[in-house]
Structure formats: structure tokens, C-alpha cells
Short mmCIF file of C-alpha atoms (C1' of nucleotides) in Angstrom, two decimals:
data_model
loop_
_atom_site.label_atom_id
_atom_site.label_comp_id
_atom_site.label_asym_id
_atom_site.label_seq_id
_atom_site.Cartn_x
_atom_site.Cartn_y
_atom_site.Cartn_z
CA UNK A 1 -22.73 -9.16 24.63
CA UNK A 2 -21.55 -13.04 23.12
CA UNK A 3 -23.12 -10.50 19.67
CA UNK A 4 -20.54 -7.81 20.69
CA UNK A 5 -17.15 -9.94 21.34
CA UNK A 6 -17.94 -12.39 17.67
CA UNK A 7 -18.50 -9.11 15.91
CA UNK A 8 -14.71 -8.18 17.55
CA UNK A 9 -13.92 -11.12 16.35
CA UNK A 10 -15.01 -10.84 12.53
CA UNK A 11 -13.55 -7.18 12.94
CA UNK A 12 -9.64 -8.37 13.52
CA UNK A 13 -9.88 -11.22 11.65
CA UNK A 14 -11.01 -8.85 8.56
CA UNK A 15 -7.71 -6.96 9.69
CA UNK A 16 -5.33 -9.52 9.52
CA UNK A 17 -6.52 -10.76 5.98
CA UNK A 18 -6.86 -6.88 4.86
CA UNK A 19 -3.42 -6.50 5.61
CA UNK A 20 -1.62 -10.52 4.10
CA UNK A 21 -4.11 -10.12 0.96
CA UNK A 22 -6.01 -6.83 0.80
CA UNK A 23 -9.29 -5.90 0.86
CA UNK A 24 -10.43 -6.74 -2.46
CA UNK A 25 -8.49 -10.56 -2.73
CA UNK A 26 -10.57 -11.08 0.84
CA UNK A 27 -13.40 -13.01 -0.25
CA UNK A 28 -16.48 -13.12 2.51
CA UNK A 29 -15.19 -16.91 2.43
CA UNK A 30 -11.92 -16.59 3.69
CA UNK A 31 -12.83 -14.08 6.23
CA UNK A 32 -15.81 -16.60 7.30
CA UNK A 33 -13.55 -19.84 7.31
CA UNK A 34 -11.00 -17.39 9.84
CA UNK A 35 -13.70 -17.20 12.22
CA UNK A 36 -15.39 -21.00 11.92
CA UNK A 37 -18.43 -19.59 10.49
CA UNK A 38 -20.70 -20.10 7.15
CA UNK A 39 -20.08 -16.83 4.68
CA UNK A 40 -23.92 -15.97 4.71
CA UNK A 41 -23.68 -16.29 8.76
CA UNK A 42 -21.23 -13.25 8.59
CA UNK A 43 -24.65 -11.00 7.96
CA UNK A 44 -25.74 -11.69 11.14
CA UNK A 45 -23.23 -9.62 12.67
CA UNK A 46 -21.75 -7.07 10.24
CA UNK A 47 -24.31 -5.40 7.01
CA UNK A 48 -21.82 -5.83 4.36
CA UNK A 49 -17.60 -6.38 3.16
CA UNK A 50 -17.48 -2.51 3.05
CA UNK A 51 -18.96 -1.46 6.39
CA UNK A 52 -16.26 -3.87 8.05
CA UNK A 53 -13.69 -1.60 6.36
CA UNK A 54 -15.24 1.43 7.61
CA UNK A 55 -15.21 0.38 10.75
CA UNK A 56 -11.96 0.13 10.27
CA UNK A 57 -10.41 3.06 9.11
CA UNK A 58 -12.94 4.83 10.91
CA UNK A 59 -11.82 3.48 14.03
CA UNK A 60 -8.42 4.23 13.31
CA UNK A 61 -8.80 8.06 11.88
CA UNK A 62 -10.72 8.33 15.64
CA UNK A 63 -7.48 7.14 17.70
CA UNK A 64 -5.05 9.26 15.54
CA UNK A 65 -7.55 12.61 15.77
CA UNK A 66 -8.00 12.27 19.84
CA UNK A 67 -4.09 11.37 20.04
CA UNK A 68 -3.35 15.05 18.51
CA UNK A 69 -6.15 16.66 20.46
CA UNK A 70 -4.48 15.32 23.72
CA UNK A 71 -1.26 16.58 22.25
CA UNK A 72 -2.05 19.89 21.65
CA UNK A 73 -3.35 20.21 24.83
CA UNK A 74 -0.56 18.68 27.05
CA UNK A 75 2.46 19.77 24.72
CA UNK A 76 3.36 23.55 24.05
CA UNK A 77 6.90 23.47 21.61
CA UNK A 78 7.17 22.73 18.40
CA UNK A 79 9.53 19.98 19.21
CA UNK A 80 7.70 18.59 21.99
CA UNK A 81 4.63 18.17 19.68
CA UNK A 82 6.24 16.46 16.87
CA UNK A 83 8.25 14.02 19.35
CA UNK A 84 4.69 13.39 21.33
CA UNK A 85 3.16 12.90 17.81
CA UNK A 86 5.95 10.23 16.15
CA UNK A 87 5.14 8.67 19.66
CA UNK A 88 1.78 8.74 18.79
CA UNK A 89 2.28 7.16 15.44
CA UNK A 90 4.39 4.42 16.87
CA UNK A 91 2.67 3.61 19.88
CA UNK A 92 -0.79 3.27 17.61
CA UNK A 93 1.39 0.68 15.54
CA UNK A 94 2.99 -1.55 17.91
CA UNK A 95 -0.41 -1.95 19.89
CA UNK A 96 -2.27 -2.64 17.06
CA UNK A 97 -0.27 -3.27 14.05
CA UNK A 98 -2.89 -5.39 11.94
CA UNK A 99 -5.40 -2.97 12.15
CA UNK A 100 -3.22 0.02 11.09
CA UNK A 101 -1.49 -1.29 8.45
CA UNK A 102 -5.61 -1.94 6.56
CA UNK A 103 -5.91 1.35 7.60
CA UNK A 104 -3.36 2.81 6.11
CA UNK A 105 -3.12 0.37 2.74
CA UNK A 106 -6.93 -0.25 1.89
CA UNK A 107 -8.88 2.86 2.63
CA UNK A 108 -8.76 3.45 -0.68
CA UNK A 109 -10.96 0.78 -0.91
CA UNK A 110 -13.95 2.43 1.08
CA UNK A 111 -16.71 3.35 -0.89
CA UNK A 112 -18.89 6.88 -1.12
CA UNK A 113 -19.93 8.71 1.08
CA UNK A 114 -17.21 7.21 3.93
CA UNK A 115 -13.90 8.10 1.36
CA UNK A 116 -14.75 11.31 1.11
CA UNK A 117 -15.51 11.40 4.90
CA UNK A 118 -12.03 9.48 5.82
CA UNK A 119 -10.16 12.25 3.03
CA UNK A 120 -11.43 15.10 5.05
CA UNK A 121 -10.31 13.78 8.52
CA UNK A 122 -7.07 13.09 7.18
CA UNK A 123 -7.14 16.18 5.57
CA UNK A 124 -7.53 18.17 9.28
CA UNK A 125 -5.16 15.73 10.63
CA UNK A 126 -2.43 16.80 8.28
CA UNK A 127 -2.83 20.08 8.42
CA UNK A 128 -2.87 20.05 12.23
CA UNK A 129 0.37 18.55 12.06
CA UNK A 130 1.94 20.76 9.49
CA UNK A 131 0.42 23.99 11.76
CA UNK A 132 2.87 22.46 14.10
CA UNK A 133 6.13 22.25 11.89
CA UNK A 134 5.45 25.73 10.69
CA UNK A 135 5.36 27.34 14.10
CA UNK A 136 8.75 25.18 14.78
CA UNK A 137 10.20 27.05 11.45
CA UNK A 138 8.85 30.47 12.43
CA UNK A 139 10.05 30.40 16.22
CA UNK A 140 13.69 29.10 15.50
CA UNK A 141 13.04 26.10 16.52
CA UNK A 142 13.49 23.77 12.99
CA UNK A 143 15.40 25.17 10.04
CA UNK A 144 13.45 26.65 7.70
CA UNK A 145 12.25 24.51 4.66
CA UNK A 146 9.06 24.13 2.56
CA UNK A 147 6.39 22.81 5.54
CA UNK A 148 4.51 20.44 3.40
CA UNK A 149 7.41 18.33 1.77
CA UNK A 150 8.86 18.49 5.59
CA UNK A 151 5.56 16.90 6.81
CA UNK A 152 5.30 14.40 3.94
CA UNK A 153 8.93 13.22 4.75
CA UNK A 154 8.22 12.72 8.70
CA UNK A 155 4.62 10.93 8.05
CA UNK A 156 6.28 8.82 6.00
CA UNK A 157 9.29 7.96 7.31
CA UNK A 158 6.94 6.35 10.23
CA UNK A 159 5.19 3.83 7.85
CA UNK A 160 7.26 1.42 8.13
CA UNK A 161 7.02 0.51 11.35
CA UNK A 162 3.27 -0.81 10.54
CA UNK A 163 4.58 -2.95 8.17
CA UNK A 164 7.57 -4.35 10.18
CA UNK A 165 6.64 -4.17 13.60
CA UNK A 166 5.03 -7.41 14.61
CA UNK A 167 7.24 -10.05 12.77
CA UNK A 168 10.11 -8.24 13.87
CA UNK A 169 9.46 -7.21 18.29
CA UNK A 170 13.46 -7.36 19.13
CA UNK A 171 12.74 -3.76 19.90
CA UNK A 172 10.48 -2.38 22.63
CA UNK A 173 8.12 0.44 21.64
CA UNK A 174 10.11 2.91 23.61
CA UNK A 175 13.23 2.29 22.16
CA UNK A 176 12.09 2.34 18.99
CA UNK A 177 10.47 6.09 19.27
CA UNK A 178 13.62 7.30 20.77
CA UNK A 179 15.65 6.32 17.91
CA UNK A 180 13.47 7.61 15.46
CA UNK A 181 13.16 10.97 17.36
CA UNK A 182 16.45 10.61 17.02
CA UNK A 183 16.86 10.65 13.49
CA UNK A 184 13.86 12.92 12.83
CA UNK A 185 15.00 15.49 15.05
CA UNK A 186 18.62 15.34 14.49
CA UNK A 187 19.51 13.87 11.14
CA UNK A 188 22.22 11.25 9.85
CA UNK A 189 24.73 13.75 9.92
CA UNK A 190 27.02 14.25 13.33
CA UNK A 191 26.44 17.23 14.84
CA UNK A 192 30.04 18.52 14.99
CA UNK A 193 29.90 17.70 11.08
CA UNK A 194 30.42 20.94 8.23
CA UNK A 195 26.83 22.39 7.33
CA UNK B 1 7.51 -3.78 -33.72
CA UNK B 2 3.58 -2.38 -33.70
CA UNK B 3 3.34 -5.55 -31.84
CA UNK B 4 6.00 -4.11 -28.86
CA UNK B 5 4.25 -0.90 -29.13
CA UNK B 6 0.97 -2.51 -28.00
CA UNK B 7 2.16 -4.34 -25.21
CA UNK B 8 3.85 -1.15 -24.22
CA UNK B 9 0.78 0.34 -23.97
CA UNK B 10 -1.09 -2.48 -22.40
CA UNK B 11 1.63 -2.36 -19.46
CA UNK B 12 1.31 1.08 -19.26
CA UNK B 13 -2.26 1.41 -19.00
CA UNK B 14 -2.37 -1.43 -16.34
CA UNK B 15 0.43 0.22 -14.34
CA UNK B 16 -2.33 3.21 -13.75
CA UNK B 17 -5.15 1.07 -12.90
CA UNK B 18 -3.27 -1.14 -10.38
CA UNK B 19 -1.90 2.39 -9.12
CA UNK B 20 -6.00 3.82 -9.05
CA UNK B 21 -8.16 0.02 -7.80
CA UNK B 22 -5.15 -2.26 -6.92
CA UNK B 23 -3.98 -5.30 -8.59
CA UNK B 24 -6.96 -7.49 -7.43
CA UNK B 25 -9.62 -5.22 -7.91
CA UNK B 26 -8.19 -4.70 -11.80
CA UNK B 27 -10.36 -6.57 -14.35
CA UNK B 28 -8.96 -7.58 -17.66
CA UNK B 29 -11.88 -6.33 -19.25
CA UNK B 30 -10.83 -3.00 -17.20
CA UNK B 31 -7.43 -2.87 -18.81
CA UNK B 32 -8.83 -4.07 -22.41
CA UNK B 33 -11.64 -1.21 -22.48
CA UNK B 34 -8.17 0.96 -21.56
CA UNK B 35 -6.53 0.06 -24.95
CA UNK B 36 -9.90 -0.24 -26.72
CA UNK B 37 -9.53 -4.15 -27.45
CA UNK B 38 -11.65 -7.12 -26.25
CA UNK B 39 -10.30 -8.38 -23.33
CA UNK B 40 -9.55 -11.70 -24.99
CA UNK B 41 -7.36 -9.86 -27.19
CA UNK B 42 -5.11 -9.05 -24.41
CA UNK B 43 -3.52 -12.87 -24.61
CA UNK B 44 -2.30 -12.26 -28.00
CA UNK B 45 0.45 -9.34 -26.42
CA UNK B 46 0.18 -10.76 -22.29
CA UNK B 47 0.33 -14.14 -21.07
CA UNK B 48 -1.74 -13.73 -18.04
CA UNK B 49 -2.70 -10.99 -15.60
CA UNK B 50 -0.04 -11.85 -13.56
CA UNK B 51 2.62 -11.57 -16.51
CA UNK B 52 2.11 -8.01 -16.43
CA UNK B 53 2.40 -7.33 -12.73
CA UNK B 54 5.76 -9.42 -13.07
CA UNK B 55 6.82 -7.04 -16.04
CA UNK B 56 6.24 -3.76 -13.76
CA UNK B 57 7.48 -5.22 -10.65
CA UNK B 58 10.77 -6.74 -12.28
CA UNK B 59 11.58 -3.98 -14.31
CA UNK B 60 11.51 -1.56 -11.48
CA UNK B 61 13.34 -3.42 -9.06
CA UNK B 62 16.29 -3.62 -11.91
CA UNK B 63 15.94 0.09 -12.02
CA UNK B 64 17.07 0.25 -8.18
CA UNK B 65 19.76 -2.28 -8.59
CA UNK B 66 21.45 -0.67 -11.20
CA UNK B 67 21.06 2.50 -9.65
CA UNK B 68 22.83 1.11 -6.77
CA UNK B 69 25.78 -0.52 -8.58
CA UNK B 70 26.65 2.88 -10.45
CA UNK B 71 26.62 4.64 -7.22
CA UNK B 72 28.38 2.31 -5.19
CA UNK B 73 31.48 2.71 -8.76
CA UNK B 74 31.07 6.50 -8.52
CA UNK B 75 30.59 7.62 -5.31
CA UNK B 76 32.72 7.32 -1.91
CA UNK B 77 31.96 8.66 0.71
CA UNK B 78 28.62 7.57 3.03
CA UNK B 79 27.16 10.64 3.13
CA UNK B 80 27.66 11.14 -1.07
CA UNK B 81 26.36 7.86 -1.63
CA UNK B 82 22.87 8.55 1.08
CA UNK B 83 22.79 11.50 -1.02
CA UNK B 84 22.80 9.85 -4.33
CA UNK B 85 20.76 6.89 -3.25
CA UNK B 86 17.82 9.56 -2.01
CA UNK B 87 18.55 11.50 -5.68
CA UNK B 88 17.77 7.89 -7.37
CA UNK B 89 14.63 7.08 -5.54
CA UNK B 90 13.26 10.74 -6.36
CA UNK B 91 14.48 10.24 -9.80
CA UNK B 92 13.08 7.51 -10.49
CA UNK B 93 9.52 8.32 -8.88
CA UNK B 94 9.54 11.87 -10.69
CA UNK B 95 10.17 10.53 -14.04
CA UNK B 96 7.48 7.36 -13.61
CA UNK B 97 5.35 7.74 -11.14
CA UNK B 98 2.66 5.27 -11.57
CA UNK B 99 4.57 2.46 -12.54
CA UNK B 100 6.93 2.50 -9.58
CA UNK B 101 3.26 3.33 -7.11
CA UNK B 102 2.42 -0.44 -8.59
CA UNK B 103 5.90 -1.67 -7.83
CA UNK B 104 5.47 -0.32 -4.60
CA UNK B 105 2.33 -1.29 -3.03
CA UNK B 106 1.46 -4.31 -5.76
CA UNK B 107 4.24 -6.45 -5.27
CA UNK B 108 3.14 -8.91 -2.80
CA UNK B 109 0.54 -10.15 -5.17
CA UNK B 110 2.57 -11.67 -7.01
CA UNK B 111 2.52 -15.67 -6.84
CA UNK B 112 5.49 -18.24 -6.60
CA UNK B 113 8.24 -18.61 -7.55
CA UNK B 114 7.92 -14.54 -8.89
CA UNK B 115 7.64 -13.58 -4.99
CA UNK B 116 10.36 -15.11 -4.04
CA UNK B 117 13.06 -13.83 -6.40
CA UNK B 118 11.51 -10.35 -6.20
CA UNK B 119 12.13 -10.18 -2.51
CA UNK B 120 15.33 -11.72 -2.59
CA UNK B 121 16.09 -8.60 -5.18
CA UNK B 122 14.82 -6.29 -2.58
CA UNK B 123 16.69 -7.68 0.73
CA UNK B 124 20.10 -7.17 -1.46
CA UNK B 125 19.22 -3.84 -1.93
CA UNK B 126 18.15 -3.01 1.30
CA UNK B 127 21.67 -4.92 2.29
CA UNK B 128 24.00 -3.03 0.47
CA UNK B 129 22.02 0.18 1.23
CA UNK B 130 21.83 -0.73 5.34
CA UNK B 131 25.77 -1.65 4.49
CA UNK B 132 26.39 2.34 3.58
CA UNK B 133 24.57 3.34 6.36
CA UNK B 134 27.00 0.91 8.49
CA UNK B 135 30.23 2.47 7.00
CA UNK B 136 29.28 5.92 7.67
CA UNK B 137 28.28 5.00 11.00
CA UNK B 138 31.60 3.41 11.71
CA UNK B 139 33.80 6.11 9.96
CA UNK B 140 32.03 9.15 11.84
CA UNK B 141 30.03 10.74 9.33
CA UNK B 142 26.82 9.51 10.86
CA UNK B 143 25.77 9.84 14.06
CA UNK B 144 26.02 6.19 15.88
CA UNK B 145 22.39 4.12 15.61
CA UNK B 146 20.68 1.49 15.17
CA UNK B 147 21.64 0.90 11.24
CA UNK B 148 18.31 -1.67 10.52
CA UNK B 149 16.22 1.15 12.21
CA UNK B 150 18.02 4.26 10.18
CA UNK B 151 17.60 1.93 6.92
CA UNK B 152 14.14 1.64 7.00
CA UNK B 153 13.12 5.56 8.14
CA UNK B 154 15.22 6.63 5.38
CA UNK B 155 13.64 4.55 2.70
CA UNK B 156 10.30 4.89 4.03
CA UNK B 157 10.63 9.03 4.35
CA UNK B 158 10.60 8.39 0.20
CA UNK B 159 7.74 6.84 -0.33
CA UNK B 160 5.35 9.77 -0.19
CA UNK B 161 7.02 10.62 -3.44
CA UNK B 162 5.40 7.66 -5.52
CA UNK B 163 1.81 8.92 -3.96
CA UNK B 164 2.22 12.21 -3.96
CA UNK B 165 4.20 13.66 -6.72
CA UNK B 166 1.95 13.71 -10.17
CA UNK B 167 -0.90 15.92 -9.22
CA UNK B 168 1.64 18.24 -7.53
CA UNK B 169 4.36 18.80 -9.40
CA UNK B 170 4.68 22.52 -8.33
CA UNK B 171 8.01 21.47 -7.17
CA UNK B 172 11.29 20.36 -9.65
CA UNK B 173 12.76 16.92 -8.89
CA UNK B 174 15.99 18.58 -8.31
CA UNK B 175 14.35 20.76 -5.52
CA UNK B 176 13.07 18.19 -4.05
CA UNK B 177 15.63 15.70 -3.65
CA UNK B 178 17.56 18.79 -2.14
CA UNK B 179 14.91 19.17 0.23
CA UNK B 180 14.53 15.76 1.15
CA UNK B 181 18.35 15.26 1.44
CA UNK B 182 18.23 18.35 3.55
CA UNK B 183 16.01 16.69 6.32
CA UNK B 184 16.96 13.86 6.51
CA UNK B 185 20.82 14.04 6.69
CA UNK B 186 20.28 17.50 9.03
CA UNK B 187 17.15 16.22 10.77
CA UNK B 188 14.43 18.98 11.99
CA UNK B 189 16.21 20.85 14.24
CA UNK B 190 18.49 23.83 13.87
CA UNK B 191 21.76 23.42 13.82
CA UNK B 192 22.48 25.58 16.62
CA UNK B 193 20.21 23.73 19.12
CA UNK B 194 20.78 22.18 22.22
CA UNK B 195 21.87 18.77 21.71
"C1'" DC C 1 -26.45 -19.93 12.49
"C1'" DC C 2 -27.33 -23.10 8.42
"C1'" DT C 3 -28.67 -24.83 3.50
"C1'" DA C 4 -29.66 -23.48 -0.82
"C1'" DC C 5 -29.18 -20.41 -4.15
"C1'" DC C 6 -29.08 -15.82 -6.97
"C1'" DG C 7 -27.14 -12.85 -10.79
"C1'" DA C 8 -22.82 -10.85 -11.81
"C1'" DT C 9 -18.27 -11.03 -12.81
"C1'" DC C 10 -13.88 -13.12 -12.88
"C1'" DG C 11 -9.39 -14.89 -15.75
"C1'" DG C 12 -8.82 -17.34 -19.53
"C1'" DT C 13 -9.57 -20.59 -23.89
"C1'" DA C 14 -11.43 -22.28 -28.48
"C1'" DG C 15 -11.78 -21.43 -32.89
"C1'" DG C 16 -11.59 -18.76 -36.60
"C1'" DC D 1 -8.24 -9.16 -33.25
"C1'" DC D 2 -13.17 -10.82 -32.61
"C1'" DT D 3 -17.39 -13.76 -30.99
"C1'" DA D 4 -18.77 -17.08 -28.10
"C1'" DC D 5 -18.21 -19.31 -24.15
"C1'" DC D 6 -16.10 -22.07 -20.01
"C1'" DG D 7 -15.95 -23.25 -14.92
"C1'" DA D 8 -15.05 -20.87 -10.78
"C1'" DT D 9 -15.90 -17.60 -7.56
"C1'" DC D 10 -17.77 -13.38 -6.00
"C1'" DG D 11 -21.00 -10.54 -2.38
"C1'" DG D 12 -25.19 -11.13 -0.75
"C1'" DT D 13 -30.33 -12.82 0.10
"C1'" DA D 14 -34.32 -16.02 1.20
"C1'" DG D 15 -36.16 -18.71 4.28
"C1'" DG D 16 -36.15 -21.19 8.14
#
DNA sequence: CCTACCGATCGGTAGG
DNA sequence: CCTACCGATCGGTAGG
């Protein structure tokens, strides 16, 4: 188990230099010099550069897949489920922000057969998520509008937050998902403004 | 002026391959085999590797800061000005994507004193767009907020543009900045809803 | 976990 | 615009 905790280690100190340089400006060096160790010692705990980044974003793609299984089980309106899910999406962030932001920034990076493998999981989880926003157009719920650029617009608007949250903790998780429900749900625009 | 035309074409063709590997993982003998030269022959159009990630990031960010001074001369109103700002970033990504896509994600590897005056250039924009977001906030065409918080899920909600928008241009740029303003000044849900 | 080291590739220069 | 080449650094292995 000493194994098991220095491989931890190597694993977020790979994270915080994925994120400040990315993965290909990481040299083995740097990453070994973050954890006191000789580069070749690395090998001992981890098979190669690549397989720490697929641990990674594979680690990562796991939390974000259960968090909309446990959605769609617990949450039934369309409005519910995107609220639970921008939760989701921040809470993943602000508990973890180093990791998430190499997640999100340097899967490219991974090599065949895992980019593939990380495509199609993102690939469910996005359609999962648009499923959601088209039964909230189709009930009444949400205007109507073309699903996918409404989906694109929501994921993104919550990127930020992996690249700001950390430096920047004035705001407490909670408040911070309110007032981007907030804004998601309800726009700039005051409600008693013209349409 | 054959000369211009290379490097032109040199900056071009290095825009897509820090877009497709990243700036790092971009070889000069990469971007020479691009414009079918030697990469030694780069140095007689570049001055280094980093010279051209300066010319694409500068460039860009002049882009957005004289996008911002017309609006702020033409436009009045908070929510016109949102609306045109939005218009600009869609505009811009529509009619270049993979220059702007190295702009975007790129940027931080550039080295002193480059850095510093490019994010100097971008925390004036972001000022002068947060200050909009103030005024309407103030004046009661937005809904009251946190202004820092608004900023950023606006710009972010853009960004899927520079990724996205290329391969899947089933859409005009003019229906999709209406879309996009759509959302995010009238949020997800219907009008009608319960507040 | 270390020392010693490998072949490959890097950005860039010399010189023409 | 090319050939030839530089020192530095890369990810990773051998062997203990």
C-alpha cells in the first residue's frame, strides 16, 4: 500500500503539470523532480507518460458517467436534470480542479486504442444529456430551439469554472451552482422584460 | 511580396497543426513538410517557433479589441451591445476557425515578456465586457448577479464554437449567433414559467 | 530506487 | 532555399 499512495502521488502531480504546461511540454523529468524521484524510478510505479494520462481522463469520464446515471435515476424533469447535472459539472470541478482541467484540455493527447475509447464515452455522455434537453423542449418545459447547439452552449458555458476555480475560492461551490442555474435557466434578460 | 505570401502560408499552416497536436507537440520539421520546404528554410520567413505563435495569438486578440471599440461607438444599450459582442465572437470563429482554436487554447505557451502583454490585452477586454454586463445590471435590463460570474459563463458558452464549427457547418453563422443570443439572454426556460 | 545510457528528435545555426 | 550539423533534451531500458 506505501506502492499505492506514491503512485497517487505521481498521478496528481502529473495533473497539476498537465494542466500549468500540458501534456506534451511535461517531460518525465519535471514530473519526476515534482515527486523527489529519479525519471527512470517513475517506471516502477506507472508503465509509461501515456498510461498516466489515461488514467486520467479515464478516471474522470468514470465520475462524470456514474454522476448522470445517479441523476437519471433520482431526478424526473427536464429542469431538475439539467440543474442536478450543472451541479454535477461544478461540484466535479471545485473538488478536483487539477485533475479536470487535464481532462478536459489534454485528452487529445491520449493515444490509440484509449482516444477512441474516451470519444465514445463522451459521445454517450452527450447524448444522454441532450436526450434530456429535448424532452424539456417537447414537454413545455424549455423553449424550443435546435437541441445540439443548446447543449453545446450549456457544456460550455461550465468550462470555465475548471480553469478559474482554485486561484479564485471567494465563492463556495454552492453559491456558485446557484448562480449559474441561474443564468442557464433564466437568462440575462429580466423576466418582466419584452420577448 | 512572394516573400509575404510564404509566411502567410507558413502561419497558416502552423495555425492548423497547433489547432490538431498543440503548440508543444508541433515540430518545425512538421510545419516545413506542411509548406514543402526544409525546416531550416523556415528562418528565412519566421524568426523562431515562438514568433509564429506570437503572430496568431496577437493578431487575434487585436481582432477582439477592435471589435469591442466599434461596438462600444455604435451600440447603446446593454442588451444591444451582449448581443453584438456574442455576434463578434461567432463571427470571428465562423470566418477563421483554426486560427482563433490556437489563440484560444495555445496562448499560455507563450514565453515572457509576450505572456504578459497578451494577458494584459485579455483582462481589458474581459473589463470592458464585465463593465457592460455591470451597466445593464444596474439600469434593469439584466437580471441582478454576480457580474464576474455572468462574464465568464457568457464568454465561455462561446467557446464550443472555435471546436466545433468547421466539420459542422450545417448551420449559417447568422443562425447561430441568433441561437446562441437566444439562450443565453432568455436562458432555458419558457418564458411563461414559474419564476 | 539508483547510475548509466540508448536512439530519436528537438529548435536552431553555419555556410553557401 | 538547401545540406550538414550542433548541443540539448526527450521517453524509456538495462542492470543491479
Amino acid at each position: 500500500m506505501g506502492e499505492k499512495t506514491k503512485k497517487q502521488l505521481i498521478l496528481e502531480a502529473a495533473a497539476v503539470l498537465f494542466r500549468d504546461k500540458g501534456y506534451p511540454a511535461t517531460s518525465m523529468r519535471d514530473l519526476a523532480r515534482a515527486v523527489n524521484l529519479q525519471a527512470s524510478s517513475l517506471y516502477n510505479h506507472i508503465s509509461s507518460k501515456q498510461d498516466i494520462l489515461r488514467e486520467i481522463c479515464f478516471g474522470n469520464a468514470r465520475r462524470f458517467l456514474l454522476g448522470i446515471d445517479h441523476i437519471e435515476q433520482h431526478h424526473r424533469s427536464a429542469t431538475d436534470r439539467v440543474a442536478a447535472l450543472i451541479e454535477l459539472h461544478i461540484q466535479i470541478a471545485t473538488e478536483d480542479v487539477t485533475s479536470i482541467t487535464a481532462f478536459n484540455d489534454e485528452w487529445r493527447h491520449l493515444e490509440e486504442p484509449a482516444l477512441t475509447r474516451f470519444r465514445e464515452w463522451r459521445k454517450q455522455y452527450e447524448a444522454r444529456f441532450r436526450r434530456i434537453i429535448e424532452e424539456g423542449m417537447e414537454n413545455g418545459e424549455f423553449r424550443a430551439g435546435d437541441p445540439q447547439i443548446t447543449l453545446y452552449t450549456v457544456l460550455s458555458s461550465l468550462r470555465w469554472v475548471y480553469d478559474w476555480y482554485g486561484p479564485n475560492r471567494r465563492v463556495s461551490s454552492g453559491k456558485l451552482s446557484e448562480s449559474i442555474i441561474n443564468i442557464i435557466m433564466g437568462g440575462l434578460r429580466r423576466g418582466d422584460a419584452k420577448n
